[in-house]
Amino acid sequence: NAKDSTHISKYLSSDPQYPCNVVVEKYKGECYFLQTSRMLQIFGADFKKVAIECNLAPEQFRYLCFGSMGRDVAGNSKPNSQKSISLCNLIDQSIYRKVCLDGAVQDYFWEPSGAQSAIDFCKNLQNLEDKSSCYQVIITRSKEVLSNNIQKQNFCAGVESSFQQECKGLHDI
């Protein structure tokens, strides 16, 4: 019976690092890239606790964990980019905050309809380093997501002026 609560699965744990802390090394990267979704289940959507746990992950997997957090941040706050940004700002280290922001803005821009939301996300960033990284992510992504020249021209016209040349150069427009 699916509703029988007496069955305890050996595959679930209240350890926010599990199963990433027990899988063989070659699978740890993929695991940490998805682990924050499980962490959010454990912590009741407390992103501050998720950030603490990502920082406790083995150093070589922290980027993946914080990128995963960014994806989950966006998934929990779209279309409110200000909320996404504030959730990533819970991360103390600027390098990991930027990884979270990059993961979040990518989640906004999986298809052409997300182009304007991604641009707005970058425009809402105050820190110049974060803003530059954000535009680098979405300009690169635009080459993969946008298929025709009109979409590309409209996209490049919408980015802030200091990033338009880079965008137009990437698309040869």
mmCIF file with all atom_site columns, C-alpha atoms in Angstrom:
data_model
loop_
_atom_site.group_PDB
_atom_site.id
_atom_site.type_symbol
_atom_site.label_atom_id
_atom_site.label_alt_id
_atom_site.label_comp_id
_atom_site.label_asym_id
_atom_site.label_entity_id
_atom_site.label_seq_id
_atom_site.pdbx_PDB_ins_code
_atom_site.Cartn_x
_atom_site.Cartn_y
_atom_site.Cartn_z
_atom_site.occupancy
_atom_site.B_iso_or_equiv
_atom_site.pdbx_formal_charge
_atom_site.auth_seq_id
_atom_site.auth_comp_id
_atom_site.auth_asym_id
_atom_site.auth_atom_id
_atom_site.pdbx_PDB_model_num
ATOM 1   C CA . ASN A 1 1   ? 0.000  0.000  0.000   1.00 0.00 ? 1   ASN A CA 1
ATOM 2   C CA . ALA A 1 2   ? 1.477  3.338  -1.084  1.00 0.00 ? 2   ALA A CA 1
ATOM 3   C CA . LYS A 1 3   ? 0.037  5.086  1.960   1.00 0.00 ? 3   LYS A CA 1
ATOM 4   C CA . ASP A 1 4   ? 1.599  2.654  4.386   1.00 0.00 ? 4   ASP A CA 1
ATOM 5   C CA . SER A 1 5   ? 3.953  4.839  6.422   1.00 0.00 ? 5   SER A CA 1
ATOM 6   C CA . THR A 1 6   ? 5.571  1.880  8.148   1.00 0.00 ? 6   THR A CA 1
ATOM 7   C CA . HIS A 1 7   ? 7.760  1.162  5.142   1.00 0.00 ? 7   HIS A CA 1
ATOM 8   C CA . ILE A 1 8   ? 11.074 2.969  5.486   1.00 0.00 ? 8   ILE A CA 1
ATOM 9   C CA . SER A 1 9   ? 13.163 3.255  2.348   1.00 0.00 ? 9   SER A CA 1
ATOM 10  C CA . LYS A 1 10  ? 16.876 2.688  2.671   1.00 0.00 ? 10  LYS A CA 1
ATOM 11  C CA . TYR A 1 11  ? 17.315 5.107  -0.229  1.00 0.00 ? 11  TYR A CA 1
ATOM 12  C CA . LEU A 1 12  ? 16.150 8.213  1.621   1.00 0.00 ? 12  LEU A CA 1
ATOM 13  C CA . SER A 1 13  ? 17.981 9.954  4.388   1.00 0.00 ? 13  SER A CA 1
ATOM 14  C CA . SER A 1 14  ? 17.650 13.143 6.381   1.00 0.00 ? 14  SER A CA 1
ATOM 15  C CA . ASP A 1 15  ? 21.337 13.809 5.654   1.00 0.00 ? 15  ASP A CA 1
ATOM 16  C CA . PRO A 1 16  ? 21.326 16.706 3.144   1.00 0.00 ? 16  PRO A CA 1
ATOM 17  C CA . GLN A 1 17  ? 24.561 15.435 1.580   1.00 0.00 ? 17  GLN A CA 1
ATOM 18  C CA . TYR A 1 18  ? 23.123 11.958 0.945   1.00 0.00 ? 18  TYR A CA 1
ATOM 19  C CA . PRO A 1 19  ? 23.472 10.150 -1.468  1.00 0.00 ? 19  PRO A CA 1
ATOM 20  C CA . CYS A 1 20  ? 26.243 12.351 -2.890  1.00 0.00 ? 20  CYS A CA 1
ATOM 21  C CA . ASN A 1 21  ? 28.490 11.545 0.040   1.00 0.00 ? 21  ASN A CA 1
ATOM 22  C CA . VAL A 1 22  ? 28.283 7.792  -0.639  1.00 0.00 ? 22  VAL A CA 1
ATOM 23  C CA . VAL A 1 23  ? 28.147 7.403  -4.425  1.00 0.00 ? 23  VAL A CA 1
ATOM 24  C CA . VAL A 1 24  ? 31.331 6.494  -6.247  1.00 0.00 ? 24  VAL A CA 1
ATOM 25  C CA . GLU A 1 25  ? 33.531 9.414  -7.242  1.00 0.00 ? 25  GLU A CA 1
ATOM 26  C CA . LYS A 1 26  ? 32.621 9.396  -10.926 1.00 0.00 ? 26  LYS A CA 1
ATOM 27  C CA . TYR A 1 27  ? 28.945 10.135 -10.088 1.00 0.00 ? 27  TYR A CA 1
ATOM 28  C CA . LYS A 1 28  ? 29.457 12.791 -7.424  1.00 0.00 ? 28  LYS A CA 1
ATOM 29  C CA . GLY A 1 29  ? 29.392 15.698 -9.897  1.00 0.00 ? 29  GLY A CA 1
ATOM 30  C CA . GLU A 1 30  ? 26.043 14.706 -11.364 1.00 0.00 ? 30  GLU A CA 1
ATOM 31  C CA . CYS A 1 31  ? 24.743 14.072 -7.880  1.00 0.00 ? 31  CYS A CA 1
ATOM 32  C CA . TYR A 1 32  ? 25.708 17.481 -6.519  1.00 0.00 ? 32  TYR A CA 1
ATOM 33  C CA . PHE A 1 33  ? 24.261 19.162 -9.598  1.00 0.00 ? 33  PHE A CA 1
ATOM 34  C CA . LEU A 1 34  ? 20.837 17.902 -8.491  1.00 0.00 ? 34  LEU A CA 1
ATOM 35  C CA . GLN A 1 35  ? 21.284 17.636 -4.724  1.00 0.00 ? 35  GLN A CA 1
ATOM 36  C CA . THR A 1 36  ? 19.829 21.001 -3.754  1.00 0.00 ? 36  THR A CA 1
ATOM 37  C CA . SER A 1 37  ? 16.368 19.824 -4.788  1.00 0.00 ? 37  SER A CA 1
ATOM 38  C CA . ARG A 1 38  ? 16.614 17.157 -2.085  1.00 0.00 ? 38  ARG A CA 1
ATOM 39  C CA . MET A 1 39  ? 18.087 19.651 0.369   1.00 0.00 ? 39  MET A CA 1
ATOM 40  C CA . LEU A 1 40  ? 15.054 21.885 -0.164  1.00 0.00 ? 40  LEU A CA 1
ATOM 41  C CA . GLN A 1 41  ? 12.761 18.985 0.711   1.00 0.00 ? 41  GLN A CA 1
ATOM 42  C CA . ILE A 1 42  ? 14.694 18.407 3.916   1.00 0.00 ? 42  ILE A CA 1
ATOM 43  C CA . PHE A 1 43  ? 14.929 22.093 4.879   1.00 0.00 ? 43  PHE A CA 1
ATOM 44  C CA . GLY A 1 44  ? 11.454 23.214 3.848   1.00 0.00 ? 44  GLY A CA 1
ATOM 45  C CA . ALA A 1 45  ? 12.686 25.613 1.157   1.00 0.00 ? 45  ALA A CA 1
ATOM 46  C CA . ASP A 1 46  ? 15.188 27.351 3.467   1.00 0.00 ? 46  ASP A CA 1
ATOM 47  C CA . PHE A 1 47  ? 17.809 28.503 0.959   1.00 0.00 ? 47  PHE A CA 1
ATOM 48  C CA . LYS A 1 48  ? 20.139 29.789 3.675   1.00 0.00 ? 48  LYS A CA 1
ATOM 49  C CA . LYS A 1 49  ? 20.474 26.219 4.965   1.00 0.00 ? 49  LYS A CA 1
ATOM 50  C CA . VAL A 1 50  ? 20.997 24.977 1.401   1.00 0.00 ? 50  VAL A CA 1
ATOM 51  C CA . ALA A 1 51  ? 23.818 27.507 0.955   1.00 0.00 ? 51  ALA A CA 1
ATOM 52  C CA . ILE A 1 52  ? 25.438 26.289 4.180   1.00 0.00 ? 52  ILE A CA 1
ATOM 53  C CA . GLU A 1 53  ? 25.196 22.668 2.995   1.00 0.00 ? 53  GLU A CA 1
ATOM 54  C CA . CYS A 1 54  ? 26.628 23.462 -0.444  1.00 0.00 ? 54  CYS A CA 1
ATOM 55  C CA . ASN A 1 55  ? 29.566 25.050 1.322   1.00 0.00 ? 55  ASN A CA 1
ATOM 56  C CA . LEU A 1 56  ? 30.046 21.794 3.243   1.00 0.00 ? 56  LEU A CA 1
ATOM 57  C CA . ALA A 1 57  ? 30.197 19.741 0.034   1.00 0.00 ? 57  ALA A CA 1
ATOM 58  C CA . PRO A 1 58  ? 33.654 18.592 -1.055  1.00 0.00 ? 58  PRO A CA 1
ATOM 59  C CA . GLU A 1 59  ? 35.421 21.618 -2.554  1.00 0.00 ? 59  GLU A CA 1
ATOM 60  C CA . GLN A 1 60  ? 35.583 20.227 -6.092  1.00 0.00 ? 60  GLN A CA 1
ATOM 61  C CA . PHE A 1 61  ? 31.764 19.863 -6.135  1.00 0.00 ? 61  PHE A CA 1
ATOM 62  C CA . ARG A 1 62  ? 30.749 23.183 -4.564  1.00 0.00 ? 62  ARG A CA 1
ATOM 63  C CA . TYR A 1 63  ? 30.407 24.936 -7.930  1.00 0.00 ? 63  TYR A CA 1
ATOM 64  C CA . LEU A 1 64  ? 27.952 22.269 -9.051  1.00 0.00 ? 64  LEU A CA 1
ATOM 65  C CA . CYS A 1 65  ? 26.026 22.477 -5.802  1.00 0.00 ? 65  CYS A CA 1
ATOM 66  C CA . PHE A 1 66  ? 25.731 26.276 -5.935  1.00 0.00 ? 66  PHE A CA 1
ATOM 67  C CA . GLY A 1 67  ? 24.774 26.126 -9.625  1.00 0.00 ? 67  GLY A CA 1
ATOM 68  C CA . SER A 1 68  ? 22.083 23.633 -8.641  1.00 0.00 ? 68  SER A CA 1
ATOM 69  C CA . MET A 1 69  ? 20.950 26.039 -5.952  1.00 0.00 ? 69  MET A CA 1
ATOM 70  C CA . GLY A 1 70  ? 20.639 28.758 -8.594  1.00 0.00 ? 70  GLY A CA 1
ATOM 71  C CA . ARG A 1 71  ? 18.435 26.531 -10.738 1.00 0.00 ? 71  ARG A CA 1
ATOM 72  C CA . ASP A 1 72  ? 16.226 25.806 -7.719  1.00 0.00 ? 72  ASP A CA 1
ATOM 73  C CA . VAL A 1 73  ? 16.196 29.472 -6.696  1.00 0.00 ? 73  VAL A CA 1
ATOM 74  C CA . ALA A 1 74  ? 14.812 30.401 -10.115 1.00 0.00 ? 74  ALA A CA 1
ATOM 75  C CA . GLY A 1 75  ? 12.357 27.526 -10.111 1.00 0.00 ? 75  GLY A CA 1
ATOM 76  C CA . ASN A 1 76  ? 10.997 28.713 -6.765  1.00 0.00 ? 76  ASN A CA 1
ATOM 77  C CA . SER A 1 77  ? 10.809 32.415 -7.562  1.00 0.00 ? 77  SER A CA 1
ATOM 78  C CA . LYS A 1 78  ? 10.144 32.921 -11.293 1.00 0.00 ? 78  LYS A CA 1
ATOM 79  C CA . PRO A 1 79  ? 9.216  35.351 -12.680 1.00 0.00 ? 79  PRO A CA 1
ATOM 80  C CA . ASN A 1 80  ? 10.438 37.477 -9.758  1.00 0.00 ? 80  ASN A CA 1
ATOM 81  C CA . SER A 1 81  ? 14.124 37.997 -10.578 1.00 0.00 ? 81  SER A CA 1
ATOM 82  C CA . GLN A 1 82  ? 14.576 40.278 -7.561  1.00 0.00 ? 82  GLN A CA 1
ATOM 83  C CA . LYS A 1 83  ? 13.583 37.376 -5.301  1.00 0.00 ? 83  LYS A CA 1
ATOM 84  C CA . SER A 1 84  ? 15.967 35.041 -7.152  1.00 0.00 ? 84  SER A CA 1
ATOM 85  C CA . ILE A 1 85  ? 18.786 37.541 -6.717  1.00 0.00 ? 85  ILE A CA 1
ATOM 86  C CA . SER A 1 86  ? 18.059 38.007 -3.007  1.00 0.00 ? 86  SER A CA 1
ATOM 87  C CA . LEU A 1 87  ? 18.076 34.223 -2.467  1.00 0.00 ? 87  LEU A CA 1
ATOM 88  C CA . CYS A 1 88  ? 21.464 33.895 -4.175  1.00 0.00 ? 88  CYS A CA 1
ATOM 89  C CA . ASN A 1 89  ? 22.673 36.823 -2.058  1.00 0.00 ? 89  ASN A CA 1
ATOM 90  C CA . LEU A 1 90  ? 22.288 34.548 0.990   1.00 0.00 ? 90  LEU A CA 1
ATOM 91  C CA . ILE A 1 91  ? 25.633 33.051 -0.083  1.00 0.00 ? 91  ILE A CA 1
ATOM 92  C CA . ASP A 1 92  ? 28.570 34.647 1.691   1.00 0.00 ? 92  ASP A CA 1
ATOM 93  C CA . GLN A 1 93  ? 31.376 33.973 -0.799  1.00 0.00 ? 93  GLN A CA 1
ATOM 94  C CA . SER A 1 94  ? 31.123 36.107 -3.952  1.00 0.00 ? 94  SER A CA 1
ATOM 95  C CA . ILE A 1 95  ? 32.457 33.348 -6.225  1.00 0.00 ? 95  ILE A CA 1
ATOM 96  C CA . TYR A 1 96  ? 29.681 30.971 -5.199  1.00 0.00 ? 96  TYR A CA 1
ATOM 97  C CA . ARG A 1 97  ? 27.042 33.726 -5.201  1.00 0.00 ? 97  ARG A CA 1
ATOM 98  C CA . LYS A 1 98  ? 27.966 34.366 -8.836  1.00 0.00 ? 98  LYS A CA 1
ATOM 99  C CA . VAL A 1 99  ? 27.643 30.643 -9.635  1.00 0.00 ? 99  VAL A CA 1
ATOM 100 C CA . CYS A 1 100 ? 24.173 30.677 -8.060  1.00 0.00 ? 100 CYS A CA 1
ATOM 101 C CA . LEU A 1 101 ? 23.163 33.756 -10.048 1.00 0.00 ? 101 LEU A CA 1
ATOM 102 C CA . ASP A 1 102 ? 24.459 32.188 -13.265 1.00 0.00 ? 102 ASP A CA 1
ATOM 103 C CA . GLY A 1 103 ? 22.495 29.004 -12.534 1.00 0.00 ? 103 GLY A CA 1
ATOM 104 C CA . ALA A 1 104 ? 19.368 31.031 -11.854 1.00 0.00 ? 104 ALA A CA 1
ATOM 105 C CA . VAL A 1 105 ? 19.540 33.146 -15.004 1.00 0.00 ? 105 VAL A CA 1
ATOM 106 C CA . GLN A 1 106 ? 20.109 30.034 -17.116 1.00 0.00 ? 106 GLN A CA 1
ATOM 107 C CA . ASP A 1 107 ? 16.886 28.619 -15.719 1.00 0.00 ? 107 ASP A CA 1
ATOM 108 C CA . TYR A 1 108 ? 15.086 31.761 -16.908 1.00 0.00 ? 108 TYR A CA 1
ATOM 109 C CA . PHE A 1 109 ? 16.379 31.303 -20.475 1.00 0.00 ? 109 PHE A CA 1
ATOM 110 C CA . TRP A 1 110 ? 15.738 27.761 -21.736 1.00 0.00 ? 110 TRP A CA 1
ATOM 111 C CA . GLU A 1 111 ? 13.717 28.874 -24.739 1.00 0.00 ? 111 GLU A CA 1
ATOM 112 C CA . PRO A 1 112 ? 13.203 32.063 -26.777 1.00 0.00 ? 112 PRO A CA 1
ATOM 113 C CA . SER A 1 113 ? 10.252 33.156 -24.627 1.00 0.00 ? 113 SER A CA 1
ATOM 114 C CA . GLY A 1 114 ? 12.623 33.529 -21.657 1.00 0.00 ? 114 GLY A CA 1
ATOM 115 C CA . ALA A 1 115 ? 14.942 36.014 -23.361 1.00 0.00 ? 115 ALA A CA 1
ATOM 116 C CA . GLN A 1 116 ? 13.376 39.147 -21.885 1.00 0.00 ? 116 GLN A CA 1
ATOM 117 C CA . SER A 1 117 ? 13.195 37.632 -18.394 1.00 0.00 ? 117 SER A CA 1
ATOM 118 C CA . ALA A 1 118 ? 16.900 36.771 -18.607 1.00 0.00 ? 118 ALA A CA 1
ATOM 119 C CA . ILE A 1 119 ? 17.763 40.306 -19.730 1.00 0.00 ? 119 ILE A CA 1
ATOM 120 C CA . ASP A 1 120 ? 15.676 41.773 -16.904 1.00 0.00 ? 120 ASP A CA 1
ATOM 121 C CA . PHE A 1 121 ? 17.431 39.457 -14.442 1.00 0.00 ? 121 PHE A CA 1
ATOM 122 C CA . CYS A 1 122 ? 20.849 40.792 -15.497 1.00 0.00 ? 122 CYS A CA 1
ATOM 123 C CA . LYS A 1 123 ? 19.620 44.401 -15.453 1.00 0.00 ? 123 LYS A CA 1
ATOM 124 C CA . ASN A 1 124 ? 18.483 43.954 -11.841 1.00 0.00 ? 124 ASN A CA 1
ATOM 125 C CA . LEU A 1 125 ? 21.974 43.023 -10.637 1.00 0.00 ? 125 LEU A CA 1
ATOM 126 C CA . GLN A 1 126 ? 23.798 45.859 -8.893  1.00 0.00 ? 126 GLN A CA 1
ATOM 127 C CA . ASN A 1 127 ? 27.270 44.355 -8.557  1.00 0.00 ? 127 ASN A CA 1
ATOM 128 C CA . LEU A 1 128 ? 29.195 44.977 -11.806 1.00 0.00 ? 128 LEU A CA 1
ATOM 129 C CA . GLU A 1 129 ? 31.078 41.669 -11.641 1.00 0.00 ? 129 GLU A CA 1
ATOM 130 C CA . ASP A 1 130 ? 27.814 39.757 -11.160 1.00 0.00 ? 130 ASP A CA 1
ATOM 131 C CA . LYS A 1 131 ? 26.176 41.747 -13.962 1.00 0.00 ? 131 LYS A CA 1
ATOM 132 C CA . SER A 1 132 ? 29.041 41.079 -16.357 1.00 0.00 ? 132 SER A CA 1
ATOM 133 C CA . SER A 1 133 ? 28.988 37.360 -15.583 1.00 0.00 ? 133 SER A CA 1
ATOM 134 C CA . CYS A 1 134 ? 25.213 37.284 -16.017 1.00 0.00 ? 134 CYS A CA 1
ATOM 135 C CA . TYR A 1 135 ? 25.383 38.910 -19.439 1.00 0.00 ? 135 TYR A CA 1
ATOM 136 C CA . GLN A 1 136 ? 28.184 36.582 -20.482 1.00 0.00 ? 136 GLN A CA 1
ATOM 137 C CA . VAL A 1 137 ? 25.957 33.627 -19.574 1.00 0.00 ? 137 VAL A CA 1
ATOM 138 C CA . ILE A 1 138 ? 22.860 34.841 -21.402 1.00 0.00 ? 138 ILE A CA 1
ATOM 139 C CA . ILE A 1 139 ? 24.705 36.163 -24.453 1.00 0.00 ? 139 ILE A CA 1
ATOM 140 C CA . THR A 1 140 ? 26.431 32.809 -24.854 1.00 0.00 ? 140 THR A CA 1
ATOM 141 C CA . ARG A 1 141 ? 23.145 31.037 -24.211 1.00 0.00 ? 141 ARG A CA 1
ATOM 142 C CA . SER A 1 142 ? 21.345 33.199 -26.784 1.00 0.00 ? 142 SER A CA 1
ATOM 143 C CA . LYS A 1 143 ? 23.416 31.599 -29.527 1.00 0.00 ? 143 LYS A CA 1
ATOM 144 C CA . GLU A 1 144 ? 22.049 28.202 -28.484 1.00 0.00 ? 144 GLU A CA 1
ATOM 145 C CA . VAL A 1 145 ? 18.461 29.260 -27.766 1.00 0.00 ? 145 VAL A CA 1
ATOM 146 C CA . LEU A 1 146 ? 17.634 31.816 -30.452 1.00 0.00 ? 146 LEU A CA 1
ATOM 147 C CA . SER A 1 147 ? 17.289 30.428 -33.946 1.00 0.00 ? 147 SER A CA 1
ATOM 148 C CA . ASN A 1 148 ? 16.607 33.346 -36.272 1.00 0.00 ? 148 ASN A CA 1
ATOM 149 C CA . ASN A 1 149 ? 18.215 36.725 -36.902 1.00 0.00 ? 149 ASN A CA 1
ATOM 150 C CA . ILE A 1 150 ? 15.178 38.749 -35.816 1.00 0.00 ? 150 ILE A CA 1
ATOM 151 C CA . GLN A 1 151 ? 15.187 37.042 -32.406 1.00 0.00 ? 151 GLN A CA 1
ATOM 152 C CA . LYS A 1 152 ? 18.927 37.624 -32.116 1.00 0.00 ? 152 LYS A CA 1
ATOM 153 C CA . GLN A 1 153 ? 18.684 41.292 -33.141 1.00 0.00 ? 153 GLN A CA 1
ATOM 154 C CA . ASN A 1 154 ? 15.837 41.931 -30.687 1.00 0.00 ? 154 ASN A CA 1
ATOM 155 C CA . PHE A 1 155 ? 17.733 40.162 -27.935 1.00 0.00 ? 155 PHE A CA 1
ATOM 156 C CA . CYS A 1 156 ? 20.935 42.156 -28.507 1.00 0.00 ? 156 CYS A CA 1
ATOM 157 C CA . ALA A 1 157 ? 18.975 45.407 -28.718 1.00 0.00 ? 157 ALA A CA 1
ATOM 158 C CA . GLY A 1 158 ? 17.481 44.642 -25.302 1.00 0.00 ? 158 GLY A CA 1
ATOM 159 C CA . VAL A 1 159 ? 20.723 44.109 -23.377 1.00 0.00 ? 159 VAL A CA 1
ATOM 160 C CA . GLU A 1 160 ? 22.309 47.062 -21.638 1.00 0.00 ? 160 GLU A CA 1
ATOM 161 C CA . SER A 1 161 ? 24.348 49.227 -24.012 1.00 0.00 ? 161 SER A CA 1
ATOM 162 C CA . SER A 1 162 ? 27.726 48.259 -22.543 1.00 0.00 ? 162 SER A CA 1
ATOM 163 C CA . PHE A 1 163 ? 27.057 44.616 -23.517 1.00 0.00 ? 163 PHE A CA 1
ATOM 164 C CA . GLN A 1 164 ? 25.450 45.147 -26.933 1.00 0.00 ? 164 GLN A CA 1
ATOM 165 C CA . GLN A 1 165 ? 28.667 45.044 -28.937 1.00 0.00 ? 165 GLN A CA 1
ATOM 166 C CA . GLU A 1 166 ? 29.656 41.706 -27.434 1.00 0.00 ? 166 GLU A CA 1
ATOM 167 C CA . CYS A 1 167 ? 26.192 40.365 -28.194 1.00 0.00 ? 167 CYS A CA 1
ATOM 168 C CA . LYS A 1 168 ? 26.119 41.609 -31.773 1.00 0.00 ? 168 LYS A CA 1
ATOM 169 C CA . GLY A 1 169 ? 29.621 40.269 -32.379 1.00 0.00 ? 169 GLY A CA 1
ATOM 170 C CA . LEU A 1 170 ? 28.640 36.811 -31.186 1.00 0.00 ? 170 LEU A CA 1
ATOM 171 C CA . HIS A 1 171 ? 25.711 36.762 -33.588 1.00 0.00 ? 171 HIS A CA 1
ATOM 172 C CA . ASP A 1 172 ? 27.492 38.585 -36.457 1.00 0.00 ? 172 ASP A CA 1
ATOM 173 C CA . ILE A 1 173 ? 24.703 41.179 -36.679 1.00 0.00 ? 173 ILE A CA 1
#
